Each structure stands twice: as C-alpha cells, then as structure tokens.
XYZ file of C-alpha atoms in Angstrom:
137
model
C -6.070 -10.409 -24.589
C -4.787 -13.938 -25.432
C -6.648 -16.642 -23.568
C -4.721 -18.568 -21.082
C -4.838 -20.945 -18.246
C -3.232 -20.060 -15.223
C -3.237 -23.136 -12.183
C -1.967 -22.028 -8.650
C -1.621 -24.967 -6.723
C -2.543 -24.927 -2.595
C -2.832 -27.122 -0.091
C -5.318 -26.145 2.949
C -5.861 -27.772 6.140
C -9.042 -27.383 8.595
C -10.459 -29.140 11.505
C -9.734 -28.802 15.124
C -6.010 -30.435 15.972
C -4.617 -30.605 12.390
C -2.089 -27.800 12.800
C 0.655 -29.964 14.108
C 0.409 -33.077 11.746
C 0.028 -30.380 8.774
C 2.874 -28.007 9.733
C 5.356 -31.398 9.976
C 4.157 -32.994 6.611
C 4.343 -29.538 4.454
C 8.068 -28.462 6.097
C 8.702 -32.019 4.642
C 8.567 -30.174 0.708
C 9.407 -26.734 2.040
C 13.483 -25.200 1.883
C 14.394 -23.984 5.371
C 13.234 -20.612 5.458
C 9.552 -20.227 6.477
C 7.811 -16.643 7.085
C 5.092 -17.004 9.648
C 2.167 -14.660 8.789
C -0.918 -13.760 11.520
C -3.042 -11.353 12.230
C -3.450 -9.854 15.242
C -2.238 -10.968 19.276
C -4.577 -14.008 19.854
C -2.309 -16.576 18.258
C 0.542 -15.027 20.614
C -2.131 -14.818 23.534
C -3.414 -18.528 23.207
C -0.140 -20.029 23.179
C -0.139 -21.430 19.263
C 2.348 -19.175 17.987
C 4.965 -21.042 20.274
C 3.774 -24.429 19.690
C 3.884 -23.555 15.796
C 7.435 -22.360 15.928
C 8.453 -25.064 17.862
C 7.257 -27.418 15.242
C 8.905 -25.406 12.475
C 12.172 -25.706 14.622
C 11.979 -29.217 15.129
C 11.804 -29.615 11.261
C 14.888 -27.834 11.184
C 13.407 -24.464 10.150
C 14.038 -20.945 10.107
C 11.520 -18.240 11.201
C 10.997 -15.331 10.116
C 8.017 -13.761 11.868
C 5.441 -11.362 9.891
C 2.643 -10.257 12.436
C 0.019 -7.758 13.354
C -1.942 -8.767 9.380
C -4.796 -6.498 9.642
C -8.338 -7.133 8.087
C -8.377 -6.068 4.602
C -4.868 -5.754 4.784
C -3.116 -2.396 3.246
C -0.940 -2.262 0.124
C 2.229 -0.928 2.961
C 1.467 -4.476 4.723
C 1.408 -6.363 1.310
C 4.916 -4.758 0.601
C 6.265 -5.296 3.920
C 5.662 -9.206 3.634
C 7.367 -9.035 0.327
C 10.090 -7.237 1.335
C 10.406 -10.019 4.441
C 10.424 -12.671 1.920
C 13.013 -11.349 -0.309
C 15.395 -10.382 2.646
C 14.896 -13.801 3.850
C 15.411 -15.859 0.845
C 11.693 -17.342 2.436
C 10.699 -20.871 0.332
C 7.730 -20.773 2.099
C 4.776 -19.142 3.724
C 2.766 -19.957 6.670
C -0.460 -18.149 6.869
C -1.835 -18.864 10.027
C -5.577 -17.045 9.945
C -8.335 -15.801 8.333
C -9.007 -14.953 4.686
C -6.858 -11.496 5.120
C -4.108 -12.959 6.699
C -3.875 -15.796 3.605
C -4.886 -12.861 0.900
C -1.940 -10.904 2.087
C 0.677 -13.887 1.880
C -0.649 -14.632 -1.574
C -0.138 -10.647 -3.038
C 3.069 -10.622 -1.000
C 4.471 -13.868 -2.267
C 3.466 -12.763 -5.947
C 4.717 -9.388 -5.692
C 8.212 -10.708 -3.874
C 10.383 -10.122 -7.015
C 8.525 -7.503 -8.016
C 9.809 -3.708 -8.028
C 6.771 -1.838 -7.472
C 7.303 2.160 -7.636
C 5.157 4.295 -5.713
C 2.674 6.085 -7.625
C 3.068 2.885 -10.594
C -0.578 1.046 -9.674
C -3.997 2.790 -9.985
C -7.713 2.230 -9.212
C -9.445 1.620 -12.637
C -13.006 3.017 -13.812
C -16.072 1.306 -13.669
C -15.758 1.449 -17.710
C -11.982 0.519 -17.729
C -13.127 -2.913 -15.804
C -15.587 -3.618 -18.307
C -13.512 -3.005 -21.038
C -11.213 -5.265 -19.532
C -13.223 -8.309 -19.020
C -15.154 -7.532 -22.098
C -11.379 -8.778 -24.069
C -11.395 -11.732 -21.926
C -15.176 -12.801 -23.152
C-alpha cells in the first residue's frame, strides 16, 4: 500500500450550556439541510431536542430527524442514516450524543454516496489484519 495522509477536519463542543451558541455559529458554514442524529428518548424526554430544532429553524434550517442511534450502532442503522442523507441532499450532520451516536454519523456520512450491496463487506482474519497493517509498516 502507498503511504498517504488522510486529514478529516471536526469541530467539537463540550461544557454545560454550549449547545445553543455552537449550534448558531456552525449553521453559520452549514447549507440548509441538517440531519439531526440521537440516540435514544432522553433528548426528546428532557426537552433539548425542541430547543435544538428551534435553533436550527431560526437559522433558517431544514430538519431531517434520524433517532433511536443505538449503542454500538448496527450496519442497518449506519445505512439508514446514509440513505437519510442522500434523500435529503443533508450538508450537514448534527450528532447530538455519545461516541455511538457520533461513530454512526461519521460511517453514514462516508458511506452516503456509496452503493453498498448486501453480502459485498466481510469480517477479516486475525492473519488478514496483520497482513494488512504489516503493508502499511
């Protein structure tokens, strides 16, 4: 394998209260289509998931809404984001939870405008992984 240098720039925000100042300064950069990602009911159940899309509205934004992200999210819930982005013409991608919930968003985002066949990916060997990073040493 050729060696190469692949950057995949992010922006994360933390702390307590930074959800509304963040959401309004990235929709600044963002195209009007946003997919809201979460995991299970609490961000419906605490109220957030309003107050979020009525920041995303008040930037002039359009919602799609991709829910119910389970931990260690399956391949079917990968594909179903991607399929909501690419039937959405989504420019960008709100991951509102934990580390599944952004994991999922970044496969589905990645895999948008791919086509991928059922039966086309497989789980590689022990051996076969080696091999692999053993071309990449």
């Amino acid at each position: 394998m050729d060696r190469f240098r692949y950057t995949y720039p992010v922006r994360q925000h933390f702390g307590k209260g930074c959800a509304e100042e963040a959401i309004k300064e990235e929709m600044a950069r963002t195209g009007r289509n946003v997919l809201l990602a979460y995991g299970g009911g609490s961000l419906k159940r605490t109220g957030l998931y309003d107050r979020i899309t009525g920041w995303l509205r008040e930037c002039g934004k359009t919602v799609t809404d991709f829910g119910g992200i389970m931990p260690n999210p399956t391949y079917a819930k990968v594909q179903e984001g991607a399929r909501l982005v690419r039937e959405n013409d989504i420019d960008f991608i709100l991951a509102v939870g934990g580390g599944s919930v952004i994991d999922c968003c970044k496969i589905a985002s990645s895999t948008a405008t791919c086509i991928l066949t059922p039966g086309c990916c497989r789980k590689f060997t022990r051996d076969e992984i080696a091999g692999i990073l053993e071309e990449c040493m």
